[in-house]
GROMACS .gro file of N, CA, C and O in nm:
model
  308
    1UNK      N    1  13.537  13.824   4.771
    1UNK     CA    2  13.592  13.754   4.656
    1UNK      C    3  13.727  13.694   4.697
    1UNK      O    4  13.799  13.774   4.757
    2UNK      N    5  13.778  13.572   4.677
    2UNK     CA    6  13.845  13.511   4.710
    2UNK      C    7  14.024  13.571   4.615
    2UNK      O    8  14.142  13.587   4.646
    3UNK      N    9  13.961  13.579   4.528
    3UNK     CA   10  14.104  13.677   4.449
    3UNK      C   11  14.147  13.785   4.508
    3UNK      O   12  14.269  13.802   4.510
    4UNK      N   13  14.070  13.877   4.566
    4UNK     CA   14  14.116  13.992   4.666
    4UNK      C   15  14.161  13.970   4.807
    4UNK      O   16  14.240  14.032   4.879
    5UNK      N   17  14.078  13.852   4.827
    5UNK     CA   18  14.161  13.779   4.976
    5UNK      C   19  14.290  13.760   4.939
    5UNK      O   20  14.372  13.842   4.979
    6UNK      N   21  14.322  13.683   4.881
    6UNK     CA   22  14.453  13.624   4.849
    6UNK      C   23  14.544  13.704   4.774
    6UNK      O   24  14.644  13.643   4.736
    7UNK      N   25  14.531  13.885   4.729
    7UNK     CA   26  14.582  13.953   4.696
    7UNK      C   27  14.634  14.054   4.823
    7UNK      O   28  14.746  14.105   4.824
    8UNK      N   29  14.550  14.070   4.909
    8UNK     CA   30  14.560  14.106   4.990
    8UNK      C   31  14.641  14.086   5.152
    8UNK      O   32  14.688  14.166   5.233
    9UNK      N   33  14.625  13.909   5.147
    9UNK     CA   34  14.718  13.805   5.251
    9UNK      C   35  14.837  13.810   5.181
    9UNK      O   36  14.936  13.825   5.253
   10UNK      N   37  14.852  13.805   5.089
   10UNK     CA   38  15.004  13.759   5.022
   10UNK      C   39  15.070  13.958   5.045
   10UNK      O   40  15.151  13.995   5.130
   11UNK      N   41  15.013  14.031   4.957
   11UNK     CA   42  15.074  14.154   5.002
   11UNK      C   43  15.082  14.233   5.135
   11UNK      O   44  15.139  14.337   5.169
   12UNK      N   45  14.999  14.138   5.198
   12UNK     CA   46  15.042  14.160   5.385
   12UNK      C   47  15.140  14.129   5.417
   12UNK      O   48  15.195  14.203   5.498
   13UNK      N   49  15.207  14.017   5.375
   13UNK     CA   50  15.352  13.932   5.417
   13UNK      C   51  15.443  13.956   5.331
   13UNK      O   52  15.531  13.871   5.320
   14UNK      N   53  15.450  14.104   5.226
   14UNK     CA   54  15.537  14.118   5.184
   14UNK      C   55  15.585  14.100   5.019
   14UNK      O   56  15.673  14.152   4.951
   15UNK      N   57  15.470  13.988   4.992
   15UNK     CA   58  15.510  13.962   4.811
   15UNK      C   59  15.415  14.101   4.754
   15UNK      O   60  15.314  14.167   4.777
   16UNK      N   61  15.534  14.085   4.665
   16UNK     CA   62  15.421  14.190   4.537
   16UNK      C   63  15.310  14.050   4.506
   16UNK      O   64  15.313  13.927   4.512
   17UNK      N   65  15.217  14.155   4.470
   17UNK     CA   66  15.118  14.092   4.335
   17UNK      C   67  15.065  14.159   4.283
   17UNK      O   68  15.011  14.257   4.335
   18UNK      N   69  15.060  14.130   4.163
   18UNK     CA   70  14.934  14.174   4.007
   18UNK      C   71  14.866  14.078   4.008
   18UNK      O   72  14.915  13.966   4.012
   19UNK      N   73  14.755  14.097   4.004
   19UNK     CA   74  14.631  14.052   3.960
   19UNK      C   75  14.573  14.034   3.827
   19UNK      O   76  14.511  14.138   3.809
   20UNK      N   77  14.563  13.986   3.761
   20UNK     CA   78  14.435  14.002   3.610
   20UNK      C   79  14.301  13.862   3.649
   20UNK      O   80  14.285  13.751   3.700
   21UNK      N   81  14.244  13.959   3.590
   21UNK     CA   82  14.081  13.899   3.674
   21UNK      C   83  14.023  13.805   3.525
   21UNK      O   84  13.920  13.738   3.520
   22UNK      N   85  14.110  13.824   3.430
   22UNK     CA   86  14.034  13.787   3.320
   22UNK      C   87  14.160  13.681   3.211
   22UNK      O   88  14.278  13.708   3.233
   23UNK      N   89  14.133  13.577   3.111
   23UNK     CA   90  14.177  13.471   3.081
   23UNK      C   91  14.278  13.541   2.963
   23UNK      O   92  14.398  13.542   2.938
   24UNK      N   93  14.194  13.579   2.926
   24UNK     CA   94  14.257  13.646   2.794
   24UNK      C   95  14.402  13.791   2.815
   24UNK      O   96  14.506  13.803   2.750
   25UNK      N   97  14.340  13.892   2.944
   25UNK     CA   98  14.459  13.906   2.994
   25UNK      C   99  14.552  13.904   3.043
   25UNK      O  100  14.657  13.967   3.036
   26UNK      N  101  14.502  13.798   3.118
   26UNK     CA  102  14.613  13.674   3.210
   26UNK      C  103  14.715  13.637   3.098
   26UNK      O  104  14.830  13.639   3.143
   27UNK      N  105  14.709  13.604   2.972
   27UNK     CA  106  14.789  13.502   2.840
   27UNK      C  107  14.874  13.648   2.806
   27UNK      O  108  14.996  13.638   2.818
   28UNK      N  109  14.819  13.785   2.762
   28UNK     CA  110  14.901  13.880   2.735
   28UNK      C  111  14.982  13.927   2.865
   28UNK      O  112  15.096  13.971   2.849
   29UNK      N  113  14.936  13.919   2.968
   29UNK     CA  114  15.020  13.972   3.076
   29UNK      C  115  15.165  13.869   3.111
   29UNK      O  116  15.278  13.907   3.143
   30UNK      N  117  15.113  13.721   3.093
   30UNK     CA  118  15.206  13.628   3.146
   30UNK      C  119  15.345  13.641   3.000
   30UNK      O  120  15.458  13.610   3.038
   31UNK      N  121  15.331  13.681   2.859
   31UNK     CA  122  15.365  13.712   2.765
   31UNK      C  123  15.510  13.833   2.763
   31UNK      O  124  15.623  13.828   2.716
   32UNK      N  125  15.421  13.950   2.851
   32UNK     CA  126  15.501  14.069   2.849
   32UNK      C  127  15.589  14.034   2.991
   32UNK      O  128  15.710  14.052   2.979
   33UNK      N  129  15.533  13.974   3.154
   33UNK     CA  130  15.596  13.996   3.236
   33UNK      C  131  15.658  13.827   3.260
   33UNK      O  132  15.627  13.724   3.199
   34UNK      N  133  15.761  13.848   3.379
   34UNK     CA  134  15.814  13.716   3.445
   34UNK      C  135  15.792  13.682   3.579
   34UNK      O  136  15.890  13.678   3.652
   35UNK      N  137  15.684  13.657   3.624
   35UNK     CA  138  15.689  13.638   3.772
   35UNK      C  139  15.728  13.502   3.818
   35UNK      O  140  15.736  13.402   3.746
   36UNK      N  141  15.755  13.510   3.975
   36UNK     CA  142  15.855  13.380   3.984
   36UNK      C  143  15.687  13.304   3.993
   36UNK      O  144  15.652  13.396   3.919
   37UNK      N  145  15.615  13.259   4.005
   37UNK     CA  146  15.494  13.199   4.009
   37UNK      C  147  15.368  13.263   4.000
   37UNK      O  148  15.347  13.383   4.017
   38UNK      N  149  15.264  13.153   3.963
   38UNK     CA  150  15.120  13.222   3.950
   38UNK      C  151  15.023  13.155   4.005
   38UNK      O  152  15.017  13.034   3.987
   39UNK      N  153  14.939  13.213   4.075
   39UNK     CA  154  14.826  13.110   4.121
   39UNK      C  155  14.704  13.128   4.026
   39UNK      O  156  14.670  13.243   4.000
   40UNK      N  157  14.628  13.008   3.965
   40UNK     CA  158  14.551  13.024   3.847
   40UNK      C  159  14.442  13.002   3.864
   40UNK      O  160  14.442  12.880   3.846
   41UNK      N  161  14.302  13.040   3.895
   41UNK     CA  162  14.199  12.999   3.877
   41UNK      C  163  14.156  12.930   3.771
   41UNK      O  164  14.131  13.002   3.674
   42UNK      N  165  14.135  12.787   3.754
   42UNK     CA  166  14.109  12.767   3.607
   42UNK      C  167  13.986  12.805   3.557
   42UNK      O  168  13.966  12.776   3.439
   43UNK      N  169  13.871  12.878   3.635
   43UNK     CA  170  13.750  12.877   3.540
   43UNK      C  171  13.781  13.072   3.553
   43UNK      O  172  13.742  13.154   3.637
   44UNK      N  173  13.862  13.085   3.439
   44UNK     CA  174  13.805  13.199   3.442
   44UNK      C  175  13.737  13.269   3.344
   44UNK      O  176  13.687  13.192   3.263
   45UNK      N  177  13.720  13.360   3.325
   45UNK     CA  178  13.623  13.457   3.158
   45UNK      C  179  13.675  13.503   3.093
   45UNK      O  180  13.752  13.589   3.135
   46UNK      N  181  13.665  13.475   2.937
   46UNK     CA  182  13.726  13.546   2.842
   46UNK      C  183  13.837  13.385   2.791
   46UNK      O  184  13.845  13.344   2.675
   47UNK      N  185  13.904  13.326   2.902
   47UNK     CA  186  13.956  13.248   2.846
   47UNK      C  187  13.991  13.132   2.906
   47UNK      O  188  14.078  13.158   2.989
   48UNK      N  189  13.950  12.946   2.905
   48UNK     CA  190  13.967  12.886   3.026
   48UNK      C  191  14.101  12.861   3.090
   48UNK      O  192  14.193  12.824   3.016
   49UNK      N  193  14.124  12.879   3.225
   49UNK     CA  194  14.231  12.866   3.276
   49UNK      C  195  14.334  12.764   3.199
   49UNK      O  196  14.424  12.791   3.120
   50UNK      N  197  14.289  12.636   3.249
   50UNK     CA  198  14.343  12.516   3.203
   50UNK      C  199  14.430  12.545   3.080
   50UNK      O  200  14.552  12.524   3.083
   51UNK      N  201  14.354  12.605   2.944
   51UNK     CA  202  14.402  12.634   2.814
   51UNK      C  203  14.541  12.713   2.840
   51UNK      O  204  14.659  12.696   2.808
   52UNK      N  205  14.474  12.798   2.908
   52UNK     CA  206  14.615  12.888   2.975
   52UNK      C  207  14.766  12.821   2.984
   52UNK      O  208  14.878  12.819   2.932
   53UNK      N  209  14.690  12.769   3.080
   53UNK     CA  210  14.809  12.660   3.153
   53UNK      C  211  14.901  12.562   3.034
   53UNK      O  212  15.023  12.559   3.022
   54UNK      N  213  14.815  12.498   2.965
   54UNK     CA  214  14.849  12.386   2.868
   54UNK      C  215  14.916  12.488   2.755
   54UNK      O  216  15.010  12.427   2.704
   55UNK      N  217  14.906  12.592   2.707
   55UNK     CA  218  14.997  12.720   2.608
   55UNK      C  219  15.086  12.722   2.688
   55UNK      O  220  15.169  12.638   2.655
   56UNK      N  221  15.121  12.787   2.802
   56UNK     CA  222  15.237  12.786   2.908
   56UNK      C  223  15.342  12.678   2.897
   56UNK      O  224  15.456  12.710   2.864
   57UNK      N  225  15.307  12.538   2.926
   57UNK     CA  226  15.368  12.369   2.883
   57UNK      C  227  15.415  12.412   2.775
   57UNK      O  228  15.516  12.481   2.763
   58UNK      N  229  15.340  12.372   2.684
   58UNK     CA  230  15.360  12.374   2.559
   58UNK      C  231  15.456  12.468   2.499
   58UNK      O  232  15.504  12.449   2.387
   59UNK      N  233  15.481  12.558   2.563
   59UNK     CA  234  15.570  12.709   2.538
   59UNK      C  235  15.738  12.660   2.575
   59UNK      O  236  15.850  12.690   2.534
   60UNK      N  237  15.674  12.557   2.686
   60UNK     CA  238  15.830  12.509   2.730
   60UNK      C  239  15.854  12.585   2.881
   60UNK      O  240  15.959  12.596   2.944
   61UNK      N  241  15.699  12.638   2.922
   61UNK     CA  242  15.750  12.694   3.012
   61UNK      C  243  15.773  12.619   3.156
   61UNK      O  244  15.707  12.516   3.165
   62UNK      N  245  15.842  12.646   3.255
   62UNK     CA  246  15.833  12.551   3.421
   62UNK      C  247  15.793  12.668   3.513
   62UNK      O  248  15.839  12.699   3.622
   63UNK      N  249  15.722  12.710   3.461
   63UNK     CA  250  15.652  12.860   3.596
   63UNK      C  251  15.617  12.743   3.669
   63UNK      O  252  15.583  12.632   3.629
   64UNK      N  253  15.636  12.802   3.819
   64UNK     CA  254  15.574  12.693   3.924
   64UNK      C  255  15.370  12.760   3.894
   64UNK      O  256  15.352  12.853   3.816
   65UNK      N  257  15.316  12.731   3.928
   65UNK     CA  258  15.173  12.738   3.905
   65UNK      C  259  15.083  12.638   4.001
   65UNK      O  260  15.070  12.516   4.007
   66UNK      N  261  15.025  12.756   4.077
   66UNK     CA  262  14.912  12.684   4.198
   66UNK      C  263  14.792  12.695   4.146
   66UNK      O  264  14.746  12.806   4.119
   67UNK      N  265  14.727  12.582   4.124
   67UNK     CA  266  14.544  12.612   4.043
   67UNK      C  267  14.492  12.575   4.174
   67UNK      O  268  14.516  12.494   4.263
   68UNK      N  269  14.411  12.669   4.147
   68UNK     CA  270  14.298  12.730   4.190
   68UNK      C  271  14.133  12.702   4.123
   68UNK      O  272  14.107  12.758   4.017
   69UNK      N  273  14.022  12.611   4.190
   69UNK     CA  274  13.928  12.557   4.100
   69UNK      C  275  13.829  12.500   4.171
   69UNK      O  276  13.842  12.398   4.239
   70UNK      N  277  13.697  12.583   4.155
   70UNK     CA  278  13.554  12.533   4.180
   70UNK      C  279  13.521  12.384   4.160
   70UNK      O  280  13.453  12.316   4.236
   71UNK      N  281  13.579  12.345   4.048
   71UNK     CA  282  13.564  12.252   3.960
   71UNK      C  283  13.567  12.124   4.038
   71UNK      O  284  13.659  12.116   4.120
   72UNK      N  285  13.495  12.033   4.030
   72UNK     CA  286  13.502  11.904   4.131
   72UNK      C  287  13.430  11.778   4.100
   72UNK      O  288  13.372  11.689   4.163
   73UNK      N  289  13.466  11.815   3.947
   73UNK     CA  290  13.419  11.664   3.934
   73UNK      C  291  13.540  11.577   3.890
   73UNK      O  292  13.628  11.634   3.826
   74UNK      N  293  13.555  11.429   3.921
   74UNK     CA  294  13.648  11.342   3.889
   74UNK      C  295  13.769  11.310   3.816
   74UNK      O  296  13.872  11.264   3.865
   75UNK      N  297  13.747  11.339   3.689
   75UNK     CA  298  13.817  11.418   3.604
   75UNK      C  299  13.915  11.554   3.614
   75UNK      O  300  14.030  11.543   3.572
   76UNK      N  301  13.873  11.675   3.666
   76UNK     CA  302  13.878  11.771   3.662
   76UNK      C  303  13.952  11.805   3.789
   76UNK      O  304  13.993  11.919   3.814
   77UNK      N  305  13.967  11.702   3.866
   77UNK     CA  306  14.045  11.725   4.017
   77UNK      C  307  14.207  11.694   4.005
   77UNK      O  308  14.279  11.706   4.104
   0.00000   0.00000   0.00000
């Protein structure tokens, strides 16, 4: 799984990371904590990334944010 890769490379070189595997706890977690950035899968379950992201904006927030996305059609890139 590509989320455990990249949990795993990044805490090799030293960064913390938390993980949430899911959309809906991703929105309460990003709520309670402050991390200096997030990398986002946008398709994830429970809640779509993107939405995520666009509440975040909209919040006023400037988290730096790396997406992350299967997704490949024209639009959506």
């Amino acid at each position: 799984m590509l989320a455990r890769a990249l949990v795993q490379a990044l805490g090799d070189q030293g960064h913390g990371v938390d993980w949430v595997a899911d959309g809906l706890e991703a929105g309460a977690w990003l709520r309670s904590e402050s991390p200096d950035m997030i990398i986002l899968d946008l398709t994830l379950p429970g809640r779509d990334g993107l939405d995520l992201l666009r509440e975040l904006r909209a919040a006023g927030s400037s988290l730096p944010v790396l997406a992350l996305t299967a997704r490949d059609g024209p639009g959506e890139r």
